[in-house]
């Protein structure tokens, strides 16, 4: 039996016919849309390489059935930059060497963006580490990741303060 779903992926409305209700968002993104920035790491929700934002909340896409998210708004790493302008988190990861091999980087960036939207960590490095603990980096670039998130958060707080005062 086929199931039709509709998703908004990186701002574009998409329609899908699923012949298997067990298709995960990760497989749909990688295999049907060829958005390969979202990585398949453990395929068990333990490493965070597949982190995306669904309706503004970060999730492990390897554990999420596509059919359960009919109508959802999905943001992947491919939809974060605006043309040639990197998202502040992406730019901060580069500035602070928040990656080495790069495999976990898309999931780390998506998790950081989600965490910033959730306003959970503030400028507390320990709280950032705790909030990002579901994203593993086998290369051990954690110090650069935390510094990058701190910088990006400071920039976003400065922007929101400037908007309020204007």
Tab-separated table of C-alpha atoms in Angstrom:
chain	number	residue	atom	x	y	z
A	1	UNK	CA	0.000	0.000	0.000
A	2	UNK	CA	1.351	3.446	-0.927
A	3	UNK	CA	1.253	6.443	1.380
A	4	UNK	CA	1.449	10.065	0.210
A	5	UNK	CA	3.114	12.671	2.381
A	6	UNK	CA	3.999	16.309	1.989
A	7	UNK	CA	7.078	17.923	3.503
A	8	UNK	CA	8.660	21.334	3.276
A	9	UNK	CA	12.380	20.646	2.938
A	10	UNK	CA	14.743	23.616	3.129
A	11	UNK	CA	11.888	25.916	2.161
A	12	UNK	CA	10.620	23.887	-0.820
A	13	UNK	CA	7.305	22.042	-0.700
A	14	UNK	CA	7.800	18.384	-1.677
A	15	UNK	CA	5.347	15.543	-2.253
A	16	UNK	CA	6.334	11.904	-1.784
A	17	UNK	CA	4.729	8.547	-2.336
A	18	UNK	CA	6.108	5.992	0.093
A	19	UNK	CA	5.758	2.332	-0.795
A	20	UNK	CA	7.049	1.346	2.642
A	21	UNK	CA	5.797	3.058	5.834
A	22	UNK	CA	9.140	2.239	7.529
A	23	UNK	CA	11.160	4.756	5.459
A	24	UNK	CA	13.057	7.070	7.797
A	25	UNK	CA	13.518	10.777	7.223
A	26	UNK	CA	17.240	10.100	6.901
A	27	UNK	CA	16.758	7.649	4.042
A	28	UNK	CA	14.188	9.878	2.359
A	29	UNK	CA	16.538	12.859	2.483
A	30	UNK	CA	19.626	10.964	1.330
A	31	UNK	CA	18.162	8.525	-1.180
A	32	UNK	CA	15.174	10.347	-2.665
A	33	UNK	CA	16.298	13.977	-2.429
A	34	UNK	CA	20.064	13.354	-2.640
A	35	UNK	CA	20.663	15.654	0.338
A	36	UNK	CA	23.705	13.785	1.552
A	37	UNK	CA	24.913	16.358	4.068
A	38	UNK	CA	22.838	14.584	6.692
A	39	UNK	CA	25.044	11.622	7.547
A	40	UNK	CA	24.159	8.036	8.310
A	41	UNK	CA	26.451	7.199	11.204
A	42	UNK	CA	25.205	4.615	13.655
A	43	UNK	CA	21.631	4.371	12.291
A	44	UNK	CA	20.527	3.895	15.925
A	45	UNK	CA	20.184	7.446	17.242
A	46	UNK	CA	23.381	7.297	19.260
A	47	UNK	CA	25.848	9.481	17.335
A	48	UNK	CA	23.881	12.535	16.163
A	49	UNK	CA	25.407	12.603	12.652
A	50	UNK	CA	21.876	12.591	11.212
A	51	UNK	CA	20.582	15.575	13.228
A	52	UNK	CA	18.105	17.789	11.380
A	53	UNK	CA	15.503	20.319	12.479
A	54	UNK	CA	11.846	19.327	12.167
A	55	UNK	CA	9.465	22.189	12.862
A	56	UNK	CA	12.387	23.948	14.556
A	57	UNK	CA	13.290	21.084	16.894
A	58	UNK	CA	16.382	18.931	16.500
A	59	UNK	CA	15.861	15.227	15.973
A	60	UNK	CA	17.834	12.176	14.929
A	61	UNK	CA	16.459	11.586	11.437
A	62	UNK	CA	17.554	7.931	11.499
A	63	UNK	CA	14.911	7.251	14.160
A	64	UNK	CA	12.096	9.311	12.617
A	65	UNK	CA	9.645	7.672	10.250
A	66	UNK	CA	8.920	9.953	7.300
A	67	UNK	CA	5.228	9.033	7.364
A	68	UNK	CA	4.966	10.355	10.943
A	69	UNK	CA	6.076	13.809	9.828
A	70	UNK	CA	3.546	14.499	7.084
A	71	UNK	CA	3.221	18.283	6.767
A	72	UNK	CA	6.437	19.014	8.685
A	73	UNK	CA	8.941	21.750	7.946
A	74	UNK	CA	12.427	20.213	7.674
A	75	UNK	CA	15.751	22.026	7.689
A	76	UNK	CA	18.929	20.178	6.738
A	77	UNK	CA	22.513	21.389	6.543
A	78	UNK	CA	21.974	22.145	2.847
A	79	UNK	CA	19.332	24.743	3.740
A	80	UNK	CA	21.262	26.622	6.408
A	81	UNK	CA	23.459	28.965	4.343
A	82	UNK	CA	21.935	31.750	2.258
A	83	UNK	CA	23.700	31.511	-1.077
A	84	UNK	CA	27.372	32.246	-0.462
A	85	UNK	CA	26.667	33.626	3.020
A	86	UNK	CA	27.330	31.011	5.681
A	87	UNK	CA	25.082	30.703	8.711
A	88	UNK	CA	26.833	32.231	11.766
A	89	UNK	CA	27.252	28.739	13.272
A	90	UNK	CA	28.939	27.473	10.092
A	91	UNK	CA	31.286	30.475	10.035
A	92	UNK	CA	32.098	30.007	13.735
A	93	UNK	CA	32.900	26.305	13.190
A	94	UNK	CA	35.447	27.337	10.554
A	95	UNK	CA	36.897	30.121	12.695
A	96	UNK	CA	37.331	27.861	15.733
A	97	UNK	CA	38.363	24.632	13.996
A	98	UNK	CA	35.174	22.960	15.205
A	99	UNK	CA	35.812	19.978	12.962
A	100	UNK	CA	38.581	17.704	11.781
A	101	UNK	CA	37.416	14.926	9.484
A	102	UNK	CA	34.071	16.693	8.977
A	103	UNK	CA	31.817	13.644	9.148
A	104	UNK	CA	29.952	14.774	12.269
A	105	UNK	CA	30.039	18.475	11.379
A	106	UNK	CA	26.619	18.758	9.673
A	107	UNK	CA	24.909	17.096	12.635
A	108	UNK	CA	26.905	19.196	15.100
A	109	UNK	CA	25.935	22.406	13.283
A	110	UNK	CA	22.261	21.433	13.081
A	111	UNK	CA	22.265	20.509	16.761
A	112	UNK	CA	23.906	23.827	17.668
A	113	UNK	CA	21.351	25.794	15.643
A	114	UNK	CA	18.513	23.857	17.267
A	115	UNK	CA	19.974	24.358	20.719
A	116	UNK	CA	20.292	28.090	20.082
A	117	UNK	CA	16.624	28.258	19.002
A	118	UNK	CA	15.673	26.377	22.144
A	119	UNK	CA	17.618	28.987	24.175
A	120	UNK	CA	18.815	26.282	26.554
A	121	UNK	CA	22.491	26.991	27.042
A	122	UNK	CA	23.187	30.706	27.203
A	123	UNK	CA	26.912	31.355	27.455
A	124	UNK	CA	27.702	28.447	29.765
A	125	UNK	CA	30.261	26.106	28.133
A	126	UNK	CA	29.269	23.211	30.411
A	127	UNK	CA	25.606	23.618	29.517
A	128	UNK	CA	26.518	23.700	25.806
A	129	UNK	CA	28.454	20.442	26.218
A	130	UNK	CA	25.465	18.912	27.985
A	131	UNK	CA	22.979	20.098	25.341
A	132	UNK	CA	25.220	18.834	22.537
A	133	UNK	CA	26.058	15.528	24.233
A	134	UNK	CA	23.986	13.564	21.741
A	135	UNK	CA	26.386	14.532	18.955
A	136	UNK	CA	29.622	12.564	18.987
A	137	UNK	CA	32.893	13.633	17.382
A	138	UNK	CA	35.317	10.772	16.979
A	139	UNK	CA	38.141	13.223	16.227
A	140	UNK	CA	37.684	15.010	19.554
A	141	UNK	CA	37.072	18.539	18.225
A	142	UNK	CA	34.844	19.335	21.193
A	143	UNK	CA	36.793	22.394	22.408
A	144	UNK	CA	36.479	24.049	18.994
A	145	UNK	CA	32.793	23.091	18.784
A	146	UNK	CA	32.009	24.684	22.151
A	147	UNK	CA	33.989	27.828	21.236
A	148	UNK	CA	32.133	28.024	17.916
A	149	UNK	CA	28.737	27.725	19.591
A	150	UNK	CA	29.694	30.358	22.170
A	151	UNK	CA	30.720	32.765	19.399
A	152	UNK	CA	27.604	32.120	17.321
A	153	UNK	CA	25.355	32.562	20.363
A	154	UNK	CA	27.087	35.809	21.328
A	155	UNK	CA	26.510	37.077	17.782
A	156	UNK	CA	22.846	36.094	17.791
A	157	UNK	CA	22.326	37.718	21.182
A	158	UNK	CA	23.962	40.907	19.853
A	159	UNK	CA	21.648	40.832	16.805
A	160	UNK	CA	18.497	40.361	18.893
A	161	UNK	CA	19.556	43.204	21.230
A	162	UNK	CA	20.175	45.463	18.213
A	163	UNK	CA	16.747	44.589	16.754
A	164	UNK	CA	14.999	45.367	20.039
A	165	UNK	CA	16.732	48.743	20.383
A	166	UNK	CA	16.034	49.795	16.803
